[in-house]
Short mmCIF file of C-alpha atoms in Angstrom, two decimals:
data_model
loop_
_atom_site.label_atom_id
_atom_site.label_comp_id
_atom_site.label_asym_id
_atom_site.label_seq_id
_atom_site.Cartn_x
_atom_site.Cartn_y
_atom_site.Cartn_z
CA UNK A 1 -26.52 -0.12 -11.69
CA UNK A 2 -24.72 2.78 -9.97
CA UNK A 3 -27.52 2.91 -7.40
CA UNK A 4 -27.11 -0.81 -6.67
CA UNK A 5 -23.37 -0.49 -6.08
CA UNK A 6 -23.85 2.68 -4.01
CA UNK A 7 -26.43 0.88 -1.88
CA UNK A 8 -24.06 -2.09 -1.50
CA UNK A 9 -21.31 0.26 -0.28
CA UNK A 10 -23.60 1.90 2.27
CA UNK A 11 -24.88 -1.47 3.47
CA UNK A 12 -21.33 -2.82 3.76
CA UNK A 13 -20.21 0.21 5.81
CA UNK A 14 -23.18 -0.09 8.17
CA UNK A 15 -22.66 -3.81 8.72
CA UNK A 16 -18.86 -3.75 9.13
CA UNK A 17 -17.94 -6.07 12.00
CA UNK A 18 -15.79 -5.05 14.96
CA UNK A 19 -12.20 -6.23 15.40
CA UNK A 20 -13.27 -8.75 18.05
CA UNK A 21 -16.01 -10.15 15.77
CA UNK A 22 -13.52 -10.57 12.93
CA UNK A 23 -10.97 -12.23 15.25
CA UNK A 24 -13.57 -14.65 16.59
CA UNK A 25 -14.69 -15.71 13.10
CA UNK A 26 -11.09 -16.00 11.84
CA UNK A 27 -10.08 -18.21 14.78
CA UNK A 28 -13.09 -20.47 14.26
CA UNK A 29 -12.61 -20.69 10.48
CA UNK A 30 -8.89 -21.46 10.74
CA UNK A 31 -9.52 -24.16 13.37
CA UNK A 32 -12.17 -25.74 11.14
CA UNK A 33 -9.94 -25.56 8.05
CA UNK A 34 -7.05 -27.20 9.92
CA UNK A 35 -9.32 -29.94 11.30
CA UNK A 36 -10.68 -30.75 7.83
CA UNK A 37 -7.48 -30.33 5.84
CA UNK A 38 -4.18 -31.48 7.37
CA UNK A 39 -2.20 -29.96 4.49
CA UNK A 40 -3.59 -26.52 5.34
CA UNK A 41 -2.35 -27.00 8.91
CA UNK A 42 1.08 -28.01 7.62
CA UNK A 43 1.23 -24.93 5.37
CA UNK A 44 0.09 -22.77 8.27
CA UNK A 45 3.10 -23.88 10.28
CA UNK A 46 5.46 -22.79 7.50
CA UNK A 47 3.69 -19.62 6.32
CA UNK A 48 5.04 -16.12 7.00
CA UNK A 49 1.43 -15.00 7.43
CA UNK A 50 -2.13 -16.23 6.85
CA UNK A 51 -4.88 -13.90 5.63
CA UNK A 52 -8.27 -15.41 6.48
CA UNK A 53 -11.63 -14.21 5.14
CA UNK A 54 -14.09 -16.45 7.01
CA UNK A 55 -17.39 -15.13 5.67
CA UNK A 56 -17.61 -13.80 2.12
CA UNK A 57 -20.98 -13.17 0.57
CA UNK A 58 -21.45 -13.20 -3.20
CA UNK A 59 -24.64 -12.47 -5.14
CA UNK A 60 -25.31 -11.90 -8.82
CA UNK A 61 -27.90 -11.52 -11.48
CA UNK A 62 -25.96 -10.52 -14.60
CA UNK A 63 -24.01 -8.05 -12.42
CA UNK A 64 -22.40 -9.54 -9.33
CA UNK A 65 -20.67 -8.38 -6.20
CA UNK A 66 -18.90 -10.03 -3.31
CA UNK A 67 -17.39 -8.76 -0.07
CA UNK A 68 -16.13 -9.90 3.29
CA UNK A 69 -13.84 -9.04 6.17
CA UNK A 70 -10.83 -10.87 7.54
CA UNK A 71 -7.58 -10.72 9.45
CA UNK A 72 -3.91 -11.36 8.80
CA UNK A 73 -2.36 -13.73 11.31
CA UNK A 74 1.37 -13.91 11.99
CA UNK A 75 2.59 -16.48 14.50
CA UNK A 76 -0.98 -16.97 15.73
CA UNK A 77 -1.66 -13.27 16.41
CA UNK A 78 -3.66 -10.74 14.44
CA UNK A 79 -1.36 -8.35 12.56
CA UNK A 80 -4.00 -6.42 10.60
CA UNK A 81 -7.56 -6.36 9.32
CA UNK A 82 -8.67 -6.47 5.69
CA UNK A 83 -11.68 -6.27 3.41
CA UNK A 84 -12.06 -8.19 0.17
CA UNK A 85 -14.44 -7.10 -2.56
CA UNK A 86 -15.06 -7.81 -6.21
CA UNK A 87 -17.51 -6.94 -8.94
CA UNK A 88 -18.27 -8.99 -12.02
CA UNK A 89 -20.57 -8.94 -14.99
CA UNK A 90 -21.76 -11.45 -17.55
CA UNK A 91 -24.10 -14.41 -17.55
CA UNK A 92 -24.38 -15.27 -13.86
CA UNK A 93 -27.09 -15.71 -11.29
CA UNK A 94 -27.20 -16.97 -7.74
CA UNK A 95 -25.91 -16.40 -4.26
CA UNK A 96 -23.28 -18.09 -2.18
CA UNK A 97 -21.30 -17.74 0.97
CA UNK A 98 -17.76 -19.03 1.42
CA UNK A 99 -14.44 -18.33 3.07
CA UNK A 100 -10.86 -18.44 1.95
CA UNK A 101 -7.42 -18.37 3.50
CA UNK A 102 -4.27 -17.11 1.80
CA UNK A 103 -1.03 -18.67 3.06
CA UNK A 104 1.90 -16.32 2.38
CA UNK A 105 4.95 -18.53 1.97
CA UNK A 106 7.50 -15.82 1.17
CA UNK A 107 8.38 -12.62 2.97
CA UNK A 108 8.31 -10.74 -0.34
CA UNK A 109 4.65 -11.72 -0.92
CA UNK A 110 3.72 -10.61 2.59
CA UNK A 111 5.63 -7.35 2.09
CA UNK A 112 3.70 -6.78 -1.14
CA UNK A 113 0.40 -7.10 0.75
CA UNK A 114 1.55 -4.71 3.47
CA UNK A 115 3.13 -2.10 1.18
CA UNK A 116 0.84 -2.05 -1.86
CA UNK A 117 -2.05 -0.14 -0.27
CA UNK A 118 -4.44 -2.72 -1.69
CA UNK A 119 -3.88 -5.89 -3.64
CA UNK A 120 -5.88 -6.90 -6.71
CA UNK A 121 -5.56 -10.68 -6.90
CA UNK A 122 -4.17 -11.55 -10.29
CA UNK A 123 -1.46 -8.92 -10.05
CA UNK A 124 1.55 -9.13 -7.76
CA UNK A 125 2.57 -12.40 -6.09
CA UNK A 126 1.56 -15.68 -7.74
CA UNK A 127 -1.32 -17.59 -6.13
CA UNK A 128 -2.18 -21.26 -6.38
CA UNK A 129 -5.73 -22.19 -5.34
CA UNK A 130 -5.71 -25.63 -3.73
CA UNK A 131 -8.57 -28.09 -3.48
CA UNK A 132 -8.38 -31.31 -1.44
CA UNK A 133 -6.78 -33.27 -4.31
CA UNK A 134 -4.12 -30.70 -5.16
CA UNK A 135 -3.35 -30.12 -1.49
CA UNK A 136 -2.76 -33.82 -0.82
CA UNK A 137 -0.05 -34.00 -3.50
CA UNK A 138 1.75 -30.88 -2.25
CA UNK A 139 5.09 -31.47 -0.55
CA UNK A 140 7.75 -29.19 0.86
CA UNK A 141 9.90 -29.90 -2.20
CA UNK A 142 7.10 -29.08 -4.68
CA UNK A 143 6.04 -25.81 -3.01
CA UNK A 144 7.24 -22.99 -5.21
CA UNK A 145 4.40 -20.48 -5.12
CA UNK A 146 4.40 -17.26 -3.11
CA UNK A 147 0.82 -17.71 -1.91
CA UNK A 148 -1.49 -20.72 -1.56
CA UNK A 149 -5.25 -20.29 -1.22
CA UNK A 150 -7.79 -22.64 0.32
CA UNK A 151 -11.49 -22.00 -0.30
CA UNK A 152 -13.75 -23.47 2.39
CA UNK A 153 -17.31 -23.63 3.76
CA UNK A 154 -19.04 -23.03 0.43
CA UNK A 155 -22.82 -22.69 0.74
CA UNK A 156 -25.39 -21.69 -1.82
CA UNK A 157 -25.59 -22.07 -5.55
CA UNK A 158 -23.68 -20.08 -8.12
CA UNK A 159 -21.65 -21.19 -11.09
CA UNK A 160 -17.89 -20.70 -10.99
CA UNK A 161 -15.46 -19.97 -8.19
CA UNK A 162 -12.49 -17.71 -8.61
CA UNK A 163 -10.47 -15.27 -6.55
CA UNK A 164 -8.98 -13.35 -9.46
CA UNK A 165 -10.22 -9.79 -9.60
CA UNK A 166 -10.77 -9.63 -5.85
CA UNK A 167 -9.40 -6.48 -4.26
CA UNK A 168 -7.90 -6.76 -0.79
CA UNK A 169 -7.62 -3.57 1.24
CA UNK A 170 -6.36 -2.99 4.78
CA UNK A 171 -8.98 -1.53 7.15
CA UNK A 172 -9.26 -0.30 10.73
CA UNK A 173 -12.41 -1.82 12.25
CA UNK A 174 -14.10 -0.52 15.37
CA UNK A 175 -12.95 -1.99 18.67
#
């Protein structure tokens, strides 16, 4: 098992995308999310920042791992680059690819991301994961969470979908 995770780390480091590749994928993913979900676009206009991970890969057979790269956008511009990763164990098998966007609605939540040196989702600011149904009933008067998450572009087959336990770390990609 240690060998598998060591290999995953080496593979991830060798395949790390450049800043321009991350920016291109983030722009495309955010445009697609906004086109398919008007509520996401509305939240984007009110958010203090949006952290987008456009291409996360997850695979498991009893032991699972996921990782991906993304960028934090503030007022339409990239303000930093991040990696998300998670490990899990238990009865699971499959592979999937997906993306997610975190909409930071409060300055304190955004400050936590920037000052924590890495954020383990499930600790720190509260997150509400929105699907199409939950998003449609959201209004400016009912929004009380620090962070809203939209999962998008799911492909592949694997039981369960959760962000809790994911670790988000700021990175400096190559130019």
